[in-house]
Structures are given as structure tokens and as C-alpha cells.
Amino acid sequence: MALLIAGNWKMYKTGLETALFCTALGGRVDDLGSVDVVVCPPYTSLDEAVQALGGTTVEVFAQSAHWASEGPFTGEISATMLAELGVTGSLVAHSERRQLFAETDETAARRIDGLLAAGLRVLACVGETESERDEGRTEEVLARQIEAIAAVVPSAERTNLTVAYEPVWAIGTGRTATPEQAQAAHAFIHSFLEVPVLYGGSVKPENAEELLDQGDVDGALVGGASLELESFVAICETAARVGS
Ligand code: PGA
């Protein structure tokens, strides 16, 4: 199975910046072979990304979605609206959503349900904080988060589900989990859910290979290094090599 590299752009890149980046990206990664590539721009840049990547194999995901298809939810965007744009999936429950925007296991589960019902793919994020790891609670936290996800996705519908293991202490900090720490967490998640598990947290061209080489690491969710074309392409090239 090809590895999956997803770029989480967070609140970066205007529509114009997105169009330029995606036009260049399509030309660089479309024929890499054994790697699946996804970009997750902000809502206002999704249309530009879909247009610029049309006709390539690169998919465009959103960063979150409301669970209802429409309704009185000021400021929200539904999976149905995303699908109409040509978006094929969405992140769910990124740790920034959990920490800064009151995302819970329950709201994450509802979003997953809404996305799958609309025929979109889900990239659901889990991961422990630094204090949870220091207290020896990593597996307890992962089990709780994974069970909440698994509960809303019947086994027969898991083809559209991918999980990202993102230790919160490694996001945007330059501190990466060691390949052994990543492998252990991924194997633990795989013992609950047989779906691809991406690693995220300070993935860069310099550390991508040792992480992607781990048996239970099925790809990477890349934040900062996905904003620069050269570093994102380099990670995609590494994945194509490691996955072939
Ligand atoms: P980072 O972000 O690669 O900048 O650590 C990863 C993420 O937040 O998904």
C-alpha cells in the first residue's frame, strides 16, 4: 500500500498563494509513483487548490467540518458544502482544535459521522500531551481517543478512515518522537483499528525517512514543512522511495 503524505496548512496561505503552490506541486508530485499526496488548505483557499490540482492525483482536504449538512450554525461549514467544491476529505480533531476550540471525543465522533455520510474521507487526529506522556498515560489517552473514533465507524466503512498519531509535544516544537516512540504508538493504535496511521509532529525532510521506515507508520501529517514547496516535495519523494 502506498504511503500517504498530507500537508496541514493550518491558517496559512491566501487563495493566490495556494493557486501558485498547488500548480507547482501538481507538476512535481503527480508522477512520483508509490505515494498518495493530500493538501489541507484553509476554507477560503480550497477552491483554488481544487482548481489548480484538477487532473492530478493530489487530493484536497479541509481542516474540519460541521456534522450537520446545513443549519443554524453561524461560522460553520458542512461536509456537503465541501464535497460540492471537489474536496474529498477533512482532518478531524487536530490537537489545536482539541486545545483551542473545545473539540472533544464526542464532537470529533459527530464530525466523522457527518463526513463519512457525505462520502468524504476522514483523517482523524489523536495524540497525548507532554504531561500525559510524563505521567505514563499515553496508552490510556490513545485508547480513549481511538475508541471514540472506532465507535462511529462500522468495520465495513473503514476504507475512508485514516488516523494521524500526533503527540502534542511534538507539534510545531521541532521535537520529533523517536522512530521507536512513533512505532510503539502506531502499533498500539493498530491493535484497536486496522486503518492507516500517519505520524505527525515536526516531520521534516531530514527525519522523514527514519519515521516512514517503521513498520506501523503508514505516512505523515506534515505541518510547518508542508508550507514550503521544496521541503514538502522532498518528504513526498522520500515516501515514494520508502513505500515502493
Ligand atoms: P508540524 O505540525 O509538522 O509543524 O509539527 C503538524 C501538525 O500540526 O499537523
Short mmCIF file of C-alpha atoms and ligand atoms in Angstrom, two decimals:
data_model
loop_
_atom_site.label_atom_id
_atom_site.label_comp_id
_atom_site.label_asym_id
_atom_site.label_seq_id
_atom_site.Cartn_x
_atom_site.Cartn_y
_atom_site.Cartn_z
CA MET A 1 0.00 0.00 0.00
CA ALA A 2 1.34 3.45 -0.92
CA LEU A 3 2.28 5.75 1.96
CA LEU A 4 0.14 8.88 2.42
CA ILE A 5 1.67 12.34 2.91
CA ALA A 6 -0.78 15.05 3.99
CA GLY A 7 0.10 18.73 4.37
CA ASN A 8 -1.79 20.56 7.13
CA TRP A 9 -1.54 24.23 6.24
CA LYS A 10 -3.40 25.47 9.32
CA MET A 11 -4.24 29.20 8.95
CA TYR A 12 -1.60 29.86 6.30
CA LYS A 13 -1.77 30.73 2.57
CA THR A 14 -4.22 33.01 0.81
CA GLY A 15 -6.06 31.90 -2.30
CA LEU A 16 -3.40 33.37 -4.56
CA GLU A 17 -0.57 31.72 -2.64
CA THR A 18 -2.49 28.44 -2.75
CA ALA A 19 -3.01 28.59 -6.52
CA LEU A 20 0.70 29.19 -7.12
CA PHE A 21 1.82 26.50 -4.68
CA CYS A 22 -0.63 23.86 -5.94
CA THR A 23 0.14 24.47 -9.61
CA ALA A 24 3.82 23.86 -8.85
CA LEU A 25 3.09 20.92 -6.52
CA GLY A 26 0.97 19.09 -9.10
CA GLY A 27 3.83 19.20 -11.57
CA ARG A 28 6.32 17.86 -9.03
CA VAL A 29 4.46 15.01 -7.32
CA ASP A 30 1.93 13.76 -9.87
CA ASP A 31 4.19 11.07 -11.30
CA LEU A 32 6.16 10.15 -8.17
CA GLY A 33 4.55 6.73 -8.14
CA SER A 34 4.03 4.95 -4.87
CA VAL A 35 2.80 7.81 -2.66
CA ASP A 36 -0.59 9.42 -2.09
CA VAL A 37 -0.48 13.19 -1.52
CA VAL A 38 -3.09 15.39 0.19
CA VAL A 39 -3.09 19.11 1.00
CA CYS A 40 -5.36 20.68 3.64
CA PRO A 41 -5.65 24.44 2.96
CA PRO A 42 -7.87 26.87 4.91
CA TYR A 43 -11.52 27.01 3.76
CA THR A 44 -11.01 30.19 1.73
CA SER A 45 -8.29 28.52 -0.36
CA LEU A 46 -9.98 25.18 -1.01
CA ASP A 47 -11.49 26.17 -4.34
CA GLU A 48 -8.14 27.44 -5.66
CA ALA A 49 -6.46 24.21 -4.54
CA VAL A 50 -9.09 22.01 -6.21
CA GLN A 51 -8.83 24.01 -9.45
CA ALA A 52 -5.02 24.03 -9.53
CA LEU A 53 -4.76 20.29 -8.75
CA GLY A 54 -7.53 19.19 -11.13
CA GLY A 55 -6.30 16.37 -13.35
CA THR A 56 -3.54 15.39 -10.89
CA THR A 57 -3.60 12.64 -8.26
CA VAL A 58 -3.20 15.13 -5.38
CA GLU A 59 -6.33 15.36 -3.21
CA VAL A 60 -7.63 18.37 -1.32
CA PHE A 61 -8.95 18.01 2.26
CA ALA A 62 -10.45 20.60 4.60
CA GLN A 63 -9.21 21.03 8.18
CA SER A 64 -12.56 20.42 9.90
CA ALA A 65 -16.27 20.20 9.07
CA HIS A 66 -19.55 20.53 10.91
CA TRP A 67 -21.58 17.34 11.35
CA ALA A 68 -24.89 18.66 10.04
CA SER A 69 -25.38 19.08 6.30
CA GLU A 70 -26.90 22.55 6.89
CA GLY A 71 -28.49 24.52 9.70
CA PRO A 72 -28.30 27.49 12.09
CA PHE A 73 -24.59 27.11 12.87
CA THR A 74 -23.00 30.51 12.34
CA GLY A 75 -19.42 30.31 11.18
CA GLU A 76 -19.53 26.61 10.32
CA ILE A 77 -19.03 24.69 7.05
CA SER A 78 -20.62 21.30 6.28
CA ALA A 79 -19.23 18.19 4.61
CA THR A 80 -21.89 18.56 1.90
CA MET A 81 -20.57 22.04 1.07
CA LEU A 82 -17.01 20.73 0.93
CA ALA A 83 -18.00 17.86 -1.36
CA GLU A 84 -19.64 20.30 -3.77
CA LEU A 85 -16.31 22.14 -4.09
CA GLY A 86 -14.47 18.96 -5.08
CA VAL A 87 -12.88 18.49 -1.66
CA THR A 88 -12.50 14.75 -0.95
CA GLY A 89 -11.94 14.64 2.82
CA SER A 90 -11.15 16.50 6.01
CA LEU A 91 -8.95 16.48 9.06
CA VAL A 92 -10.89 15.96 12.28
CA ALA A 93 -9.91 16.77 15.87
CA HIS A 94 -6.45 18.15 15.26
CA SER A 95 -4.88 18.87 18.66
CA GLU A 96 -5.19 22.62 18.02
CA ARG A 97 -8.95 22.10 17.65
CA ARG A 98 -8.98 19.99 20.82
CA GLN A 99 -6.90 22.51 22.82
CA LEU A 100 -8.02 25.89 21.45
CA PHE A 101 -11.54 25.28 20.10
CA ALA A 102 -13.13 22.89 22.59
CA GLU A 103 -13.09 19.82 20.35
CA THR A 104 -13.93 16.71 22.36
CA ASP A 105 -14.03 13.00 21.56
CA GLU A 106 -17.78 13.41 21.23
CA THR A 107 -17.72 16.30 18.74
CA ALA A 108 -14.94 14.55 16.83
CA ALA A 109 -17.11 11.46 16.50
CA ARG A 110 -20.03 13.53 15.22
CA ARG A 111 -17.84 15.24 12.61
CA ILE A 112 -16.51 11.86 11.44
CA ASP A 113 -20.04 10.58 11.11
CA GLY A 114 -21.09 13.62 9.04
CA LEU A 115 -18.09 13.42 6.74
CA LEU A 116 -18.44 9.70 6.04
CA ALA A 117 -22.17 10.12 5.43
CA ALA A 118 -21.35 12.76 2.80
CA GLY A 119 -18.97 10.30 1.12
CA LEU A 120 -15.81 12.14 2.20
CA ARG A 121 -12.62 10.69 3.66
CA VAL A 122 -11.57 11.35 7.26
CA LEU A 123 -8.12 11.96 8.69
CA ALA A 124 -8.76 11.82 12.44
CA CYS A 125 -6.04 13.07 14.80
CA VAL A 126 -5.12 11.58 18.17
CA GLY A 127 -2.18 12.13 20.50
CA GLU A 128 -1.12 12.68 24.09
CA THR A 129 0.13 15.91 25.68
CA GLU A 130 3.55 16.15 27.27
CA SER A 131 2.16 15.89 30.80
CA GLU A 132 0.08 12.84 29.85
CA ARG A 133 3.21 11.15 28.48
CA ASP A 134 5.24 12.13 31.56
CA GLU A 135 2.53 10.65 33.78
CA GLY A 136 2.71 7.36 31.83
CA ARG A 137 -0.81 7.85 30.46
CA THR A 138 -0.05 7.78 26.71
CA GLU A 139 -1.79 4.45 26.04
CA GLU A 140 -4.79 5.34 28.19
CA VAL A 141 -5.29 8.61 26.26
CA LEU A 142 -4.80 6.99 22.85
CA ALA A 143 -7.18 4.15 23.73
CA ARG A 144 -9.89 6.64 24.77
CA GLN A 145 -9.48 8.75 21.62
CA ILE A 146 -9.33 5.75 19.28
CA GLU A 147 -12.32 4.02 20.85
CA ALA A 148 -14.40 7.19 20.37
CA ILE A 149 -13.48 7.17 16.67
CA ALA A 150 -13.97 3.42 16.17
CA ALA A 151 -17.40 3.57 17.81
CA VAL A 152 -18.85 5.70 15.00
CA VAL A 153 -17.19 3.89 12.09
CA PRO A 154 -18.53 0.37 11.49
CA SER A 155 -15.86 -2.04 10.27
CA ALA A 156 -17.35 -2.14 6.78
CA GLU A 157 -16.96 1.64 6.39
CA ARG A 158 -13.33 1.96 7.46
CA THR A 159 -11.92 2.31 3.95
CA ASN A 160 -12.49 6.08 4.18
CA LEU A 161 -10.84 6.42 7.60
CA THR A 162 -7.20 7.25 8.30
CA VAL A 163 -5.80 8.13 11.73
CA ALA A 164 -2.93 10.54 12.44
CA TYR A 165 -0.89 10.00 15.61
CA GLU A 166 0.36 13.43 16.60
CA PRO A 167 1.99 13.66 20.03
CA VAL A 168 1.04 17.19 21.11
CA TRP A 169 4.52 17.86 22.50
CA ALA A 170 5.99 17.31 19.01
CA ILE A 171 3.71 19.67 17.06
CA GLY A 172 5.42 22.83 15.87
CA THR A 173 8.11 22.40 18.51
CA GLY A 174 10.93 20.90 16.47
CA ARG A 175 10.82 17.94 18.91
CA THR A 176 10.00 14.78 16.98
CA ALA A 177 9.01 11.46 18.51
CA THR A 178 11.84 9.00 18.05
CA PRO A 179 11.13 6.36 15.41
CA GLU A 180 10.78 3.86 18.28
CA GLN A 181 8.25 6.03 20.13
CA ALA A 182 6.26 6.51 16.91
CA GLN A 183 6.38 2.79 16.09
CA ALA A 184 5.18 1.83 19.58
CA ALA A 185 2.25 4.27 19.49
CA HIS A 186 1.27 3.23 15.95
CA ALA A 187 1.37 -0.47 16.82
CA PHE A 188 -0.82 0.28 19.84
CA ILE A 189 -3.34 2.14 17.64
CA HIS A 190 -3.27 -0.67 15.07
CA SER A 191 -4.21 -3.12 17.84
CA PHE A 192 -7.55 -1.26 18.06
CA LEU A 193 -8.14 -0.17 14.48
CA GLU A 194 -6.90 -1.69 11.23
CA VAL A 195 -6.67 1.57 9.27
CA PRO A 196 -3.63 3.51 8.02
CA VAL A 197 -1.94 5.54 10.79
CA LEU A 198 0.12 8.61 9.82
CA TYR A 199 2.74 10.15 12.10
CA GLY A 200 2.66 13.92 12.68
CA GLY A 201 4.79 16.27 14.73
CA SER A 202 7.79 18.17 13.36
CA VAL A 203 8.21 15.89 10.32
CA LYS A 204 10.90 17.36 8.05
CA PRO A 205 12.91 16.14 5.06
CA GLU A 206 15.75 15.28 7.49
CA ASN A 207 13.73 12.91 9.70
CA ALA A 208 11.05 11.65 7.28
CA GLU A 209 12.87 8.51 6.19
CA GLU A 210 13.55 7.06 9.65
CA LEU A 211 9.94 7.66 10.66
CA LEU A 212 8.39 6.34 7.42
CA ASP A 213 10.61 3.27 7.61
CA GLN A 214 8.79 2.00 10.73
CA GLY A 215 6.50 -0.95 10.03
CA ASP A 216 3.38 0.59 11.54
CA VAL A 217 3.90 4.11 10.14
CA ASP A 218 1.72 4.46 7.03
CA GLY A 219 2.59 8.05 6.13
CA ALA A 220 2.94 11.53 7.63
CA LEU A 221 0.81 14.54 8.51
CA VAL A 222 3.12 17.49 7.96
CA GLY A 223 2.54 21.00 9.30
CA GLY A 224 5.33 23.57 9.01
CA ALA A 225 7.35 21.66 6.41
CA SER A 226 4.30 21.41 4.13
CA LEU A 227 4.22 25.18 3.62
CA GLU A 228 7.46 25.23 1.64
CA LEU A 229 7.29 23.55 -1.76
CA GLU A 230 10.80 22.11 -1.66
CA SER A 231 10.52 20.58 1.79
CA PHE A 232 7.05 19.14 1.12
CA VAL A 233 8.14 17.65 -2.22
CA ALA A 234 11.25 16.19 -0.57
CA ILE A 235 9.08 14.41 2.03
CA CYS A 236 6.78 13.11 -0.74
CA GLU A 237 9.83 11.83 -2.68
CA THR A 238 11.13 10.07 0.43
CA ALA A 239 7.72 8.43 0.95
CA ALA A 240 7.61 7.27 -2.67
CA ARG A 241 11.04 5.68 -2.23
CA VAL A 242 10.33 4.10 1.16
CA GLY A 243 6.88 2.87 0.09
CA SER A 244 7.90 1.28 -3.17
P1 PGA B 1 4.26 20.36 12.49
O1 PGA B 1 2.65 20.25 12.58
O2 PGA B 1 4.70 19.44 11.39
O3 PGA B 1 4.51 21.81 12.19
O4 PGA B 1 4.79 19.94 13.81
C1 PGA B 1 2.00 19.01 12.42
C2 PGA B 1 0.51 19.22 12.58
O5 PGA B 1 0.11 20.08 13.38
O6 PGA B 1 -0.30 18.55 11.91
#
